[in-house]
Amino acid sequence: LANRLQDTLSRWRGKGKVTEADVNEMMREVRLALLEADVNFKVVREFVAKVKERAIGQEVMKSLSPGQQVIKVVNEELTALMGGTQSKIEHAKQAPTVIMMVGLQGAGKTTTTGKLAKYLQKQNRRPLMVAGDIYRPAAIKQLQVLGEQLNVPVFTLGDQVSPIEIAEQAIAHAKENRLDYVLIDTAGRLHIDETLMGELKGIRDTTQPHEILLVVDAMTGQDAVNVAESFNEQLELSGVVLTKLDGDTRGGAALSVKAVTGKPIKFAGMGEKMDALEPFHPDRMASRILGMGDVLSLIEKAQAAVDEDKAKEMERKFRKAEFTFEDFLDQMAQVKKMGPLEDLLGMIPGMGKMKGMQDLKVDEKQIDRVEAIVKSMTVDEKQNPEMLKNTSRKRRIAKGSGVTLQEVNRFIKQFEDMRKMMKQFTRMADQSKKKKGKG
Ligand code: GDP
Ligand code: MG
């Protein structure tokens, strides 16, 4: 979806004047892109109608950059489609607040129960996790392990007592022990069936939960939407948690869930770890769908600043790991033209999530020092990073640039790391190009 929309939209971005026919053509492509991304067809139809109406309206046609305006409208409507930010968890007037986790097998209920417990714990709440899945072997154990890891109590009566009774007793236990949230993990099945729904309704009727959260796997696309629709019909959900958004999901499910069920996506699961739960942000998701991170504006910025031939040459060098200190200086100069480095890094998709990237805080002063170091190198040294294994050379450079030998060492190490990373990046880019070609 992202690629397709990006291609379409980038063609329009710079356009000076937009006619009604242009908008129609553009909307045709947006429609196709959304359908391809497995977005529900009714949702697509309404969405396109809305955008069209606004795009053909005054606000866009009369603006100075209509192409840009249309994109803005698409972005805003995508955000609206997914609802506002509604990650608030209901809080009962009289403790405990009861939250029931439902969903199909493997969607991430148990994991999300743990994540939610941790989330509440951070807000100084005292959650209790309830082992209500008595069918799947080791399901109880899985929750107990999480409980131990998080230091959150787990309530279980083994697998011989009915989940309804377990849930009921769990609430009594929470009251006695002054625990203020009861998170009920329930069983799932591979498909929705009456037995499952019957049991869930039983738990709901006896515990009167304040929240019924449906956990759905974002990777399942349109299926996730169908699942949400059935669960909502049967149980009247209060919200949805979309898991596995850390994977290569394009967001089709996120787009349709709210529109089809009317229920907000409250949280997004971004990984298997217990802290990988985030409040769901429709605006960020819209940007991700429109351009994975903010590739469009990154490209725009880069195009404005970087001489294209130079960029190509640079890419060739990255690939061959021929990248030298001289290129590094060049690159620095280009990057400086583009604005603060941190902003740029943030715009590269996946960069924010990459390990270690959070620590890569960019200090502009440091850049100046680095420049001084490189400028103190001889021409030969600049072009042959290997020469700098020699300590006396490094000492000379340190003196010349007014920094310590340690700093020179650190920079050379960073430079080598960067070369490695660049190689990885180009490899990743190649792979995704291949994938795109196949699809
Ligand atoms: P349940 O059957 O619904 O209780 O599902 P589980 O909680 O046991 O999760 C099934 C699998 O999905 C496990 O391997 C989890 O680690 C994984 N999982 C759950 N949520 C996420 C997520 O947000 N991202 C990723 N990558 N994996 C997840
Ligand atoms: Mg489970």
PDB file of N, CA and C in Angstrom, residues 67-139:
ATOM      1  N   GLY A  67      -1.512  20.103  -5.532  1.00  0.00           N
ATOM      2  CA  GLY A  67      -1.062  18.717  -5.421  1.00  0.00           C
ATOM      3  C   GLY A  67      -0.797  18.372  -3.969  1.00  0.00           C
ATOM      4  N   GLN A  68      -0.075  19.252  -3.323  1.00  0.00           N
ATOM      5  CA  GLN A  68       0.256  19.074  -1.912  1.00  0.00           C
ATOM      6  C   GLN A  68      -1.015  19.040  -1.058  1.00  0.00           C
ATOM      7  N   GLN A  69      -1.948  19.907  -1.417  1.00  0.00           N
ATOM      8  CA  GLN A  69      -3.195  19.985  -0.653  1.00  0.00           C
ATOM      9  C   GLN A  69      -3.981  18.682  -0.723  1.00  0.00           C
ATOM     10  N   VAL A  70      -4.012  18.087  -1.902  1.00  0.00           N
ATOM     11  CA  VAL A  70      -4.753  16.829  -2.035  1.00  0.00           C
ATOM     12  C   VAL A  70      -4.137  15.779  -1.120  1.00  0.00           C
ATOM     13  N   ILE A  71      -2.822  15.744  -1.105  1.00  0.00           N
ATOM     14  CA  ILE A  71      -2.150  14.784  -0.238  1.00  0.00           C
ATOM     15  C   ILE A  71      -2.506  15.046   1.218  1.00  0.00           C
ATOM     16  N   LYS A  72      -2.573  16.295   1.561  1.00  0.00           N
ATOM     17  CA  LYS A  72      -2.919  16.651   2.933  1.00  0.00           C
ATOM     18  C   LYS A  72      -4.331  16.157   3.257  1.00  0.00           C
ATOM     19  N   VAL A  73      -5.227  16.345   2.310  1.00  0.00           N
ATOM     20  CA  VAL A  73      -6.599  15.891   2.536  1.00  0.00           C
ATOM     21  C   VAL A  73      -6.624  14.365   2.707  1.00  0.00           C
ATOM     22  N   VAL A  74      -5.898  13.663   1.849  1.00  0.00           N
ATOM     23  CA  VAL A  74      -5.848  12.200   1.962  1.00  0.00           C
ATOM     24  C   VAL A  74      -5.341  11.820   3.349  1.00  0.00           C
ATOM     25  N   ASN A  75      -4.295  12.482   3.774  1.00  0.00           N
ATOM     26  CA  ASN A  75      -3.719  12.209   5.094  1.00  0.00           C
ATOM     27  C   ASN A  75      -4.729  12.455   6.217  1.00  0.00           C
ATOM     28  N   GLU A  76      -5.384  13.589   6.142  1.00  0.00           N
ATOM     29  CA  GLU A  76      -6.351  13.928   7.201  1.00  0.00           C
ATOM     30  C   GLU A  76      -7.520  12.948   7.234  1.00  0.00           C
ATOM     31  N   GLU A  77      -7.976  12.574   6.050  1.00  0.00           N
ATOM     32  CA  GLU A  77      -9.114  11.667   6.023  1.00  0.00           C
ATOM     33  C   GLU A  77      -8.717  10.259   6.480  1.00  0.00           C
ATOM     34  N   LEU A  78      -7.506   9.866   6.177  1.00  0.00           N
ATOM     35  CA  LEU A  78      -7.022   8.570   6.673  1.00  0.00           C
ATOM     36  C   LEU A  78      -7.007   8.591   8.198  1.00  0.00           C
ATOM     37  N   THR A  79      -6.529   9.693   8.752  1.00  0.00           N
ATOM     38  CA  THR A  79      -6.476   9.828  10.209  1.00  0.00           C
ATOM     39  C   THR A  79      -7.878   9.774  10.797  1.00  0.00           C
ATOM     40  N   ALA A  80      -8.793  10.503  10.168  1.00  0.00           N
ATOM     41  CA  ALA A  80     -10.166  10.534  10.664  1.00  0.00           C
ATOM     42  C   ALA A  80     -10.799   9.141  10.612  1.00  0.00           C
ATOM     43  N   LEU A  81     -10.458   8.423   9.558  1.00  0.00           N
ATOM     44  CA  LEU A  81     -11.007   7.080   9.376  1.00  0.00           C
ATOM     45  C   LEU A  81     -10.665   6.176  10.558  1.00  0.00           C
ATOM     46  N   MET A  82      -9.496   6.401  11.102  1.00  0.00           N
ATOM     47  CA  MET A  82      -9.058   5.540  12.200  1.00  0.00           C
ATOM     48  C   MET A  82      -9.469   6.083  13.558  1.00  0.00           C
ATOM     49  N   GLY A  83     -10.184   7.204  13.564  1.00  0.00           N
ATOM     50  CA  GLY A  83     -10.666   7.766  14.820  1.00  0.00           C
ATOM     51  C   GLY A  83      -9.612   8.599  15.505  1.00  0.00           C
ATOM     52  N   GLY A  84     -10.013   9.268  16.558  1.00  0.00           N
ATOM     53  CA  GLY A  84      -9.046  10.053  17.313  1.00  0.00           C
ATOM     54  C   GLY A  84      -8.184   9.140  18.165  1.00  0.00           C
ATOM     55  N   THR A  85      -7.265   9.728  18.911  1.00  0.00           N
ATOM     56  CA  THR A  85      -6.459   8.919  19.828  1.00  0.00           C
ATOM     57  C   THR A  85      -7.310   8.572  21.041  1.00  0.00           C
ATOM     58  N   GLN A  86      -7.519   7.297  21.254  1.00  0.00           N
ATOM     59  CA  GLN A  86      -8.413   6.891  22.339  1.00  0.00           C
ATOM     60  C   GLN A  86      -7.828   5.739  23.118  1.00  0.00           C
ATOM     61  N   SER A  87      -6.648   5.967  23.634  1.00  0.00           N
ATOM     62  CA  SER A  87      -5.987   4.872  24.317  1.00  0.00           C
ATOM     63  C   SER A  87      -6.323   4.840  25.803  1.00  0.00           C
ATOM     64  N   LYS A  88      -7.286   5.656  26.189  1.00  0.00           N
ATOM     65  CA  LYS A  88      -7.662   5.662  27.617  1.00  0.00           C
ATOM     66  C   LYS A  88      -8.312   4.341  27.995  1.00  0.00           C
ATOM     67  N   ILE A  89      -7.889   3.852  29.151  1.00  0.00           N
ATOM     68  CA  ILE A  89      -8.510   2.653  29.676  1.00  0.00           C
ATOM     69  C   ILE A  89      -9.568   3.089  30.679  1.00  0.00           C
ATOM     70  N   GLU A  90     -10.707   2.486  30.561  1.00  0.00           N
ATOM     71  CA  GLU A  90     -11.808   2.782  31.479  1.00  0.00           C
ATOM     72  C   GLU A  90     -11.354   2.585  32.927  1.00  0.00           C
ATOM     73  N   HIS A  91     -11.798   3.453  33.796  1.00  0.00           N
ATOM     74  CA  HIS A  91     -11.423   3.328  35.203  1.00  0.00           C
ATOM     75  C   HIS A  91     -12.696   3.283  36.051  1.00  0.00           C
ATOM     76  N   ALA A  92     -12.928   2.160  36.689  1.00  0.00           N
ATOM     77  CA  ALA A  92     -14.176   1.988  37.439  1.00  0.00           C
ATOM     78  C   ALA A  92     -14.207   2.892  38.660  1.00  0.00           C
ATOM     79  N   LYS A  93     -15.402   3.396  38.977  1.00  0.00           N
ATOM     80  CA  LYS A  93     -15.527   4.239  40.174  1.00  0.00           C
ATOM     81  C   LYS A  93     -15.203   3.416  41.402  1.00  0.00           C
ATOM     82  N   GLN A  94     -15.693   2.182  41.358  1.00  0.00           N
ATOM     83  CA  GLN A  94     -15.421   1.310  42.486  1.00  0.00           C
ATOM     84  C   GLN A  94     -14.507   0.186  42.022  1.00  0.00           C
ATOM     85  N   ALA A  95     -13.297   0.134  42.585  1.00  0.00           N
ATOM     86  CA  ALA A  95     -12.333  -0.887  42.171  1.00  0.00           C
ATOM     87  C   ALA A  95     -12.888  -2.275  42.477  1.00  0.00           C
ATOM     88  N   PRO A  96     -12.488  -3.280  41.757  1.00  0.00           N
ATOM     89  CA  PRO A  96     -11.536  -3.211  40.659  1.00  0.00           C
ATOM     90  C   PRO A  96     -12.187  -2.950  39.303  1.00  0.00           C
ATOM     91  N   THR A  97     -11.371  -2.381  38.407  1.00  0.00           N
ATOM     92  CA  THR A  97     -11.772  -2.257  37.009  1.00  0.00           C
ATOM     93  C   THR A  97     -11.530  -3.611  36.345  1.00  0.00           C
ATOM     94  N   VAL A  98     -12.545  -4.112  35.682  1.00  0.00           N
ATOM     95  CA  VAL A  98     -12.410  -5.433  35.069  1.00  0.00           C
ATOM     96  C   VAL A  98     -12.226  -5.303  33.559  1.00  0.00           C
ATOM     97  N   ILE A  99     -11.161  -5.888  33.052  1.00  0.00           N
ATOM     98  CA  ILE A  99     -10.890  -5.848  31.612  1.00  0.00           C
ATOM     99  C   ILE A  99     -10.802  -7.266  31.078  1.00  0.00           C
ATOM    100  N   MET A 100     -11.582  -7.526  30.054  1.00  0.00           N
ATOM    101  CA  MET A 100     -11.603  -8.858  29.481  1.00  0.00           C
ATOM    102  C   MET A 100     -10.860  -8.815  28.148  1.00  0.00           C
ATOM    103  N   MET A 101      -9.930  -9.731  27.976  1.00  0.00           N
ATOM    104  CA  MET A 101      -9.169  -9.788  26.732  1.00  0.00           C
ATOM    105  C   MET A 101      -9.726 -10.919  25.879  1.00  0.00           C
ATOM    106  N   VAL A 102     -10.169 -10.608  24.678  1.00  0.00           N
ATOM    107  CA  VAL A 102     -10.717 -11.661  23.822  1.00  0.00           C
ATOM    108  C   VAL A 102     -10.035 -11.653  22.461  1.00  0.00           C
ATOM    109  N   GLY A 103     -10.194 -12.745  21.717  1.00  0.00           N
ATOM    110  CA  GLY A 103      -9.600 -12.804  20.385  1.00  0.00           C
ATOM    111  C   GLY A 103      -9.294 -14.230  19.981  1.00  0.00           C
ATOM    112  N   LEU A 104      -8.864 -14.390  18.746  1.00  0.00           N
ATOM    113  CA  LEU A 104      -8.557 -15.720  18.255  1.00  0.00           C
ATOM    114  C   LEU A 104      -7.214 -16.199  18.807  1.00  0.00           C
ATOM    115  N   GLN A 105      -6.998 -17.486  18.671  1.00  0.00           N
ATOM    116  CA  GLN A 105      -5.755 -18.078  19.136  1.00  0.00           C
ATOM    117  C   GLN A 105      -4.564 -17.497  18.387  1.00  0.00           C
ATOM    118  N   GLY A 106      -3.556 -17.134  19.139  1.00  0.00           N
ATOM    119  CA  GLY A 106      -2.334 -16.634  18.510  1.00  0.00           C
ATOM    120  C   GLY A 106      -2.357 -15.153  18.189  1.00  0.00           C
ATOM    121  N   ALA A 107      -3.469 -14.505  18.489  1.00  0.00           N
ATOM    122  CA  ALA A 107      -3.564 -13.077  18.165  1.00  0.00           C
ATOM    123  C   ALA A 107      -2.645 -12.251  19.053  1.00  0.00           C
ATOM    124  N   GLY A 108      -2.398 -12.766  20.254  1.00  0.00           N
ATOM    125  CA  GLY A 108      -1.531 -12.026  21.180  1.00  0.00           C
ATOM    126  C   GLY A 108      -2.233 -11.633  22.471  1.00  0.00           C
ATOM    127  N   LYS A 109      -3.302 -12.346  22.837  1.00  0.00           N
ATOM    128  CA  LYS A 109      -4.059 -12.005  24.052  1.00  0.00           C
ATOM    129  C   LYS A 109      -3.198 -12.076  25.302  1.00  0.00           C
ATOM    130  N   THR A 110      -2.539 -13.211  25.471  1.00  0.00           N
ATOM    131  CA  THR A 110      -1.772 -13.413  26.698  1.00  0.00           C
ATOM    132  C   THR A 110      -0.626 -12.408  26.782  1.00  0.00           C
ATOM    133  N   THR A 111       0.081 -12.248  25.670  1.00  0.00           N
ATOM    134  CA  THR A 111       1.168 -11.280  25.617  1.00  0.00           C
ATOM    135  C   THR A 111       0.658  -9.879  25.940  1.00  0.00           C
ATOM    136  N   THR A 112      -0.469  -9.515  25.330  1.00  0.00           N
ATOM    137  CA  THR A 112      -1.008  -8.178  25.537  1.00  0.00           C
ATOM    138  C   THR A 112      -1.505  -7.992  26.970  1.00  0.00           C
ATOM    139  N   THR A 113      -2.017  -9.065  27.560  1.00  0.00           N
ATOM    140  CA  THR A 113      -2.429  -8.991  28.967  1.00  0.00           C
ATOM    141  C   THR A 113      -1.229  -8.590  29.823  1.00  0.00           C
ATOM    142  N   GLY A 114      -0.100  -9.229  29.553  1.00  0.00           N
ATOM    143  CA  GLY A 114       1.127  -8.895  30.281  1.00  0.00           C
ATOM    144  C   GLY A 114       1.551  -7.452  30.030  1.00  0.00           C
ATOM    145  N   LYS A 115       1.512  -7.049  28.765  1.00  0.00           N
ATOM    146  CA  LYS A 115       1.925  -5.687  28.416  1.00  0.00           C
ATOM    147  C   LYS A 115       1.030  -4.659  29.103  1.00  0.00           C
ATOM    148  N   LEU A 116      -0.252  -4.952  29.098  1.00  0.00           N
ATOM    149  CA  LEU A 116      -1.202  -4.021  29.701  1.00  0.00           C
ATOM    150  C   LEU A 116      -0.978  -3.931  31.212  1.00  0.00           C
ATOM    151  N   ALA A 117      -0.663  -5.079  31.824  1.00  0.00           N
ATOM    152  CA  ALA A 117      -0.373  -5.080  33.262  1.00  0.00           C
ATOM    153  C   ALA A 117       0.821  -4.176  33.534  1.00  0.00           C
ATOM    154  N   LYS A 118       1.825  -4.298  32.692  1.00  0.00           N
ATOM    155  CA  LYS A 118       3.009  -3.472  32.874  1.00  0.00           C
ATOM    156  C   LYS A 118       2.667  -1.985  32.687  1.00  0.00           C
ATOM    157  N   TYR A 119       1.872  -1.717  31.672  1.00  0.00           N
ATOM    158  CA  TYR A 119       1.435  -0.348  31.363  1.00  0.00           C
ATOM    159  C   TYR A 119       0.721   0.259  32.573  1.00  0.00           C
ATOM    160  N   LEU A 120      -0.163  -0.532  33.189  1.00  0.00           N
ATOM    161  CA  LEU A 120      -0.920  -0.045  34.345  1.00  0.00           C
ATOM    162  C   LEU A 120      -0.017   0.124  35.567  1.00  0.00           C
ATOM    163  N   GLN A 121       0.870  -0.832  35.702  1.00  0.00           N
ATOM    164  CA  GLN A 121       1.821  -0.797  36.813  1.00  0.00           C
ATOM    165  C   GLN A 121       2.608   0.518  36.807  1.00  0.00           C
ATOM    166  N   LYS A 122       3.002   0.925  35.611  1.00  0.00           N
ATOM    167  CA  LYS A 122       3.766   2.168  35.470  1.00  0.00           C
ATOM    168  C   LYS A 122       2.961   3.367  35.932  1.00  0.00           C
ATOM    169  N   GLN A 123       1.629   3.247  35.864  1.00  0.00           N
ATOM    170  CA  GLN A 123       0.784   4.347  36.327  1.00  0.00           C
ATOM    171  C   GLN A 123       0.383   4.137  37.775  1.00  0.00           C
ATOM    172  N   ASN A 124       1.190   3.366  38.461  1.00  0.00           N
ATOM    173  CA  ASN A 124       0.964   3.085  39.881  1.00  0.00           C
ATOM    174  C   ASN A 124      -0.338   2.362  40.167  1.00  0.00           C
ATOM    175  N   ARG A 125      -0.801   1.589  39.205  1.00  0.00           N
ATOM    176  CA  ARG A 125      -1.974   0.754  39.439  1.00  0.00           C
ATOM    177  C   ARG A 125      -1.504  -0.604  39.906  1.00  0.00           C
ATOM    178  N   ARG A 126      -2.448  -1.349  40.475  1.00  0.00           N
ATOM    179  CA  ARG A 126      -2.087  -2.695  40.952  1.00  0.00           C
ATOM    180  C   ARG A 126      -2.934  -3.739  40.241  1.00  0.00           C
ATOM    181  N   PRO A 127      -2.436  -4.211  39.116  1.00  0.00           N
ATOM    182  CA  PRO A 127      -3.218  -5.162  38.325  1.00  0.00           C
ATOM    183  C   PRO A 127      -3.116  -6.607  38.830  1.00  0.00           C
ATOM    184  N   LEU A 128      -4.140  -7.376  38.485  1.00  0.00           N
ATOM    185  CA  LEU A 128      -4.137  -8.820  38.718  1.00  0.00           C
ATOM    186  C   LEU A 128      -4.406  -9.472  37.370  1.00  0.00           C
ATOM    187  N   MET A 129      -3.591 -10.449  37.009  1.00  0.00           N
ATOM    188  CA  MET A 129      -3.832 -11.152  35.746  1.00  0.00           C
ATOM    189  C   MET A 129      -4.528 -12.476  36.062  1.00  0.00           C
ATOM    190  N   VAL A 130      -5.522 -12.797  35.260  1.00  0.00           N
ATOM    191  CA  VAL A 130      -6.330 -13.981  35.528  1.00  0.00           C
ATOM    192  C   VAL A 130      -6.181 -15.001  34.409  1.00  0.00           C
ATOM    193  N   ALA A 131      -5.794 -16.218  34.775  1.00  0.00           N
ATOM    194  CA  ALA A 131      -5.569 -17.268  33.780  1.00  0.00           C
ATOM    195  C   ALA A 131      -6.894 -17.921  33.398  1.00  0.00           C
ATOM    196  N   GLY A 132      -7.550 -17.338  32.413  1.00  0.00           N
ATOM    197  CA  GLY A 132      -8.861 -17.831  31.999  1.00  0.00           C
ATOM    198  C   GLY A 132      -8.816 -18.743  30.786  1.00  0.00           C
ATOM    199  N   ASP A 133      -7.636 -18.996  30.271  1.00  0.00           N
ATOM    200  CA  ASP A 133      -7.515 -19.962  29.172  1.00  0.00           C
ATOM    201  C   ASP A 133      -7.092 -21.290  29.776  1.00  0.00           C
ATOM    202  N   ILE A 134      -8.079 -22.205  29.924  1.00  0.00           N
ATOM    203  CA  ILE A 134      -7.760 -23.479  30.579  1.00  0.00           C
ATOM    204  C   ILE A 134      -7.607 -24.603  29.557  1.00  0.00           C
ATOM    205  N   TYR A 135      -7.685 -24.261  28.279  1.00  0.00           N
ATOM    206  CA  TYR A 135      -7.672 -25.316  27.255  1.00  0.00           C
ATOM    207  C   TYR A 135      -6.312 -25.498  26.610  1.00  0.00           C
ATOM    208  N   ARG A 136      -5.707 -24.410  26.256  1.00  0.00           N
ATOM    209  CA  ARG A 136      -4.429 -24.541  25.566  1.00  0.00           C
ATOM    210  C   ARG A 136      -3.384 -25.001  26.578  1.00  0.00           C
ATOM    211  N   PRO A 137      -2.687 -26.074  26.235  1.00  0.00           N
ATOM    212  CA  PRO A 137      -1.674 -26.564  27.159  1.00  0.00           C
ATOM    213  C   PRO A 137      -0.654 -25.447  27.420  1.00  0.00           C
ATOM    214  N   ALA A 138      -0.239 -25.340  28.648  1.00  0.00           N
ATOM    215  CA  ALA A 138       0.802 -24.365  29.012  1.00  0.00           C
ATOM    216  C   ALA A 138       0.347 -22.908  28.988  1.00  0.00           C
ATOM    217  N   ALA A 139      -0.954 -22.681  28.741  1.00  0.00           N
ATOM    218  CA  ALA A 139      -1.432 -21.294  28.703  1.00  0.00           C
ATOM    219  C   ALA A 139      -1.324 -20.653  30.083  1.00  0.00           C
TER     220      ALA A 139
END
